[in-house]
């Protein structure tokens, strides 16, 4: 009985690690024959684990989604990651999941081995957050938006934008998180264009509407699109600079919410930034710490020439 139970736990762990397994692969890992694997799979099904099987030579087993959430097996690193994530979520940017996170954390820490509990406590006790206060979003709003994105379902919601309170009717595409805020990218039905909405400015849980046929997205990369919408689109002027450094170097010295980056080749990166005034851009660009050239506009080149001459005069002979 103990041997069978241990084998079932190992089988379950294997099914959770990889998406598809052949019966022969599982038998080899467990040290049993294929017939025993079939019996063990049947036992897991009676315990509520939805193990799907496909027949034939190329068939195998896959752990599927069931009507209820069965117990999960986590290795040491996964358990630590989940525990730290739950502790962080209790004080995170999503409102409404604090109590749920605490309950889940209590269940997990109750069964954590002491060696893992010490790792979690050490990481938590010796880590402080210097993150600024951020706007929190309602978990129900996020869940409703994510479900509508998945199901291609229109949404209506009141929105407090820069132009005041409005009622929006959208076809949602996806959510993006910058680390401080959540954004929804959606096709605005009334305005006939793509829009980016701050989720914390949605004043009530969105109301679902009719299904829609997905449109061609505004960009292949949703994260890159949101970055450009935040860093360039809202401003009066757009500056383009070729940075003589690899993409990874420039990305590490800037923020995706303040500039939009595109890799040119292994040694150059195109930086695009929006600004209310081109005159004040020079010192900030110089502080990135890499050589660069101005691609446009011409007015920015004139500002840089004047600024360079001023610095040379200040340095003296």
PDB file of N, CA and C in Angstrom, residues 162 183 193-196 224-239 256-260 272-276:
ATOM      1  N   UNK A 162      -8.515  61.834 -18.935  1.00  0.00           N
ATOM      2  CA  UNK A 162      -8.024  63.219 -18.868  1.00  0.00           C
ATOM      3  C   UNK A 162      -9.105  64.218 -19.259  1.00  0.00           C
ATOM      4  N   UNK A 183      -2.866  48.297 -17.415  1.00  0.00           N
ATOM      5  CA  UNK A 183      -3.447  48.962 -18.580  1.00  0.00           C
ATOM      6  C   UNK A 183      -4.222  47.954 -19.420  1.00  0.00           C
ATOM      7  N   UNK A 193     -11.096  53.453 -32.887  1.00  0.00           N
ATOM      8  CA  UNK A 193      -9.634  53.402 -32.862  1.00  0.00           C
ATOM      9  C   UNK A 193      -9.183  52.618 -31.637  1.00  0.00           C
ATOM     10  N   UNK A 194      -7.916  52.211 -31.657  1.00  0.00           N
ATOM     11  CA  UNK A 194      -7.346  51.530 -30.507  1.00  0.00           C
ATOM     12  C   UNK A 194      -7.062  52.527 -29.401  1.00  0.00           C
ATOM     13  N   UNK A 195      -7.295  52.122 -28.157  1.00  0.00           N
ATOM     14  CA  UNK A 195      -7.056  52.964 -26.991  1.00  0.00           C
ATOM     15  C   UNK A 195      -6.386  52.146 -25.894  1.00  0.00           C
ATOM     16  N   UNK A 196      -5.651  52.860 -25.035  1.00  0.00           N
ATOM     17  CA  UNK A 196      -5.040  52.251 -23.849  1.00  0.00           C
ATOM     18  C   UNK A 196      -5.670  52.891 -22.624  1.00  0.00           C
ATOM     19  N   UNK A 224       5.288  46.160 -26.274  1.00  0.00           N
ATOM     20  CA  UNK A 224       5.935  47.251 -27.005  1.00  0.00           C
ATOM     21  C   UNK A 224       4.927  48.333 -27.377  1.00  0.00           C
ATOM     22  N   UNK A 225       3.719  47.922 -27.748  1.00  0.00           N
ATOM     23  CA  UNK A 225       2.682  48.895 -28.098  1.00  0.00           C
ATOM     24  C   UNK A 225       2.320  49.761 -26.898  1.00  0.00           C
ATOM     25  N   UNK A 226       2.125  49.135 -25.745  1.00  0.00           N
ATOM     26  CA  UNK A 226       1.780  49.893 -24.540  1.00  0.00           C
ATOM     27  C   UNK A 226       2.918  50.832 -24.165  1.00  0.00           C
ATOM     28  N   UNK A 227       4.157  50.358 -24.297  1.00  0.00           N
ATOM     29  CA  UNK A 227       5.302  51.207 -23.990  1.00  0.00           C
ATOM     30  C   UNK A 227       5.289  52.473 -24.842  1.00  0.00           C
ATOM     31  N   UNK A 228       5.012  52.326 -26.130  1.00  0.00           N
ATOM     32  CA  UNK A 228       4.977  53.504 -27.011  1.00  0.00           C
ATOM     33  C   UNK A 228       3.804  54.420 -26.666  1.00  0.00           C
ATOM     34  N   UNK A 229       2.661  53.832 -26.336  1.00  0.00           N
ATOM     35  CA  UNK A 229       1.498  54.644 -25.986  1.00  0.00           C
ATOM     36  C   UNK A 229       1.751  55.480 -24.737  1.00  0.00           C
ATOM     37  N   UNK A 230       2.538  54.955 -23.802  1.00  0.00           N
ATOM     38  CA  UNK A 230       2.801  55.674 -22.560  1.00  0.00           C
ATOM     39  C   UNK A 230       3.939  56.668 -22.694  1.00  0.00           C
ATOM     40  N   UNK A 231       4.955  56.327 -23.486  1.00  0.00           N
ATOM     41  CA  UNK A 231       6.173  57.139 -23.505  1.00  0.00           C
ATOM     42  C   UNK A 231       6.228  58.152 -24.637  1.00  0.00           C
ATOM     43  N   UNK A 232       5.421  57.959 -25.684  1.00  0.00           N
ATOM     44  CA  UNK A 232       5.528  58.830 -26.857  1.00  0.00           C
ATOM     45  C   UNK A 232       4.204  59.508 -27.190  1.00  0.00           C
ATOM     46  N   UNK A 233       3.137  58.736 -27.305  1.00  0.00           N
ATOM     47  CA  UNK A 233       1.871  59.238 -27.844  1.00  0.00           C
ATOM     48  C   UNK A 233       1.305  60.462 -27.118  1.00  0.00           C
ATOM     49  N   UNK A 234       1.388  60.556 -25.775  1.00  0.00           N
ATOM     50  CA  UNK A 234       0.701  61.673 -25.112  1.00  0.00           C
ATOM     51  C   UNK A 234       1.397  63.028 -25.263  1.00  0.00           C
ATOM     52  N   UNK A 235       2.584  63.084 -25.839  1.00  0.00           N
ATOM     53  CA  UNK A 235       3.384  64.310 -25.797  1.00  0.00           C
ATOM     54  C   UNK A 235       3.369  65.066 -27.121  1.00  0.00           C
ATOM     55  N   UNK A 236       3.694  66.350 -27.039  1.00  0.00           N
ATOM     56  CA  UNK A 236       3.646  67.225 -28.213  1.00  0.00           C
ATOM     57  C   UNK A 236       4.782  66.950 -29.183  1.00  0.00           C
ATOM     58  N   UNK A 237       5.945  66.530 -28.687  1.00  0.00           N
ATOM     59  CA  UNK A 237       7.118  66.326 -29.534  1.00  0.00           C
ATOM     60  C   UNK A 237       7.590  64.884 -29.432  1.00  0.00           C
ATOM     61  N   UNK A 238       8.120  64.379 -30.521  1.00  0.00           N
ATOM     62  CA  UNK A 238       8.681  63.031 -30.558  1.00  0.00           C
ATOM     63  C   UNK A 238      10.123  63.110 -31.016  1.00  0.00           C
ATOM     64  N   UNK A 239      11.036  62.558 -30.230  1.00  0.00           N
ATOM     65  CA  UNK A 239      12.455  62.547 -30.572  1.00  0.00           C
ATOM     66  C   UNK A 239      12.903  61.124 -30.861  1.00  0.00           C
ATOM     67  N   UNK A 256      10.652  51.310 -19.554  1.00  0.00           N
ATOM     68  CA  UNK A 256       9.772  51.072 -20.688  1.00  0.00           C
ATOM     69  C   UNK A 256       8.543  51.973 -20.667  1.00  0.00           C
ATOM     70  N   UNK A 257       8.307  52.672 -19.562  1.00  0.00           N
ATOM     71  CA  UNK A 257       7.196  53.624 -19.531  1.00  0.00           C
ATOM     72  C   UNK A 257       7.647  55.039 -19.881  1.00  0.00           C
ATOM     73  N   UNK A 258       8.960  55.266 -20.026  1.00  0.00           N
ATOM     74  CA  UNK A 258       9.459  56.600 -20.363  1.00  0.00           C
ATOM     75  C   UNK A 258      10.032  56.674 -21.770  1.00  0.00           C
ATOM     76  N   UNK A 259      10.473  55.543 -22.333  1.00  0.00           N
ATOM     77  CA  UNK A 259      10.997  55.530 -23.693  1.00  0.00           C
ATOM     78  C   UNK A 259      10.502  54.267 -24.403  1.00  0.00           C
ATOM     79  N   UNK A 260      10.526  54.324 -25.724  1.00  0.00           N
ATOM     80  CA  UNK A 260      10.220  53.146 -26.536  1.00  0.00           C
ATOM     81  C   UNK A 260      11.496  52.740 -27.265  1.00  0.00           C
ATOM     82  N   UNK A 272      13.002  56.067 -28.966  1.00  0.00           N
ATOM     83  CA  UNK A 272      11.992  57.070 -29.280  1.00  0.00           C
ATOM     84  C   UNK A 272      11.371  57.532 -27.971  1.00  0.00           C
ATOM     85  N   UNK A 273      11.271  58.854 -27.813  1.00  0.00           N
ATOM     86  CA  UNK A 273      10.746  59.391 -26.561  1.00  0.00           C
ATOM     87  C   UNK A 273       9.859  60.590 -26.862  1.00  0.00           C
ATOM     88  N   UNK A 274       8.785  60.718 -26.111  1.00  0.00           N
ATOM     89  CA  UNK A 274       7.933  61.886 -26.210  1.00  0.00           C
ATOM     90  C   UNK A 274       8.310  62.900 -25.141  1.00  0.00           C
ATOM     91  N   UNK A 275       8.122  64.170 -25.445  1.00  0.00           N
ATOM     92  CA  UNK A 275       8.496  65.218 -24.496  1.00  0.00           C
ATOM     93  C   UNK A 275       7.649  66.463 -24.742  1.00  0.00           C
ATOM     94  N   UNK A 276       7.299  67.204 -23.694  1.00  0.00           N
ATOM     95  CA  UNK A 276       6.565  68.467 -23.895  1.00  0.00           C
ATOM     96  C   UNK A 276       7.454  69.554 -24.476  1.00  0.00           C
TER      97      UNK A 276
END
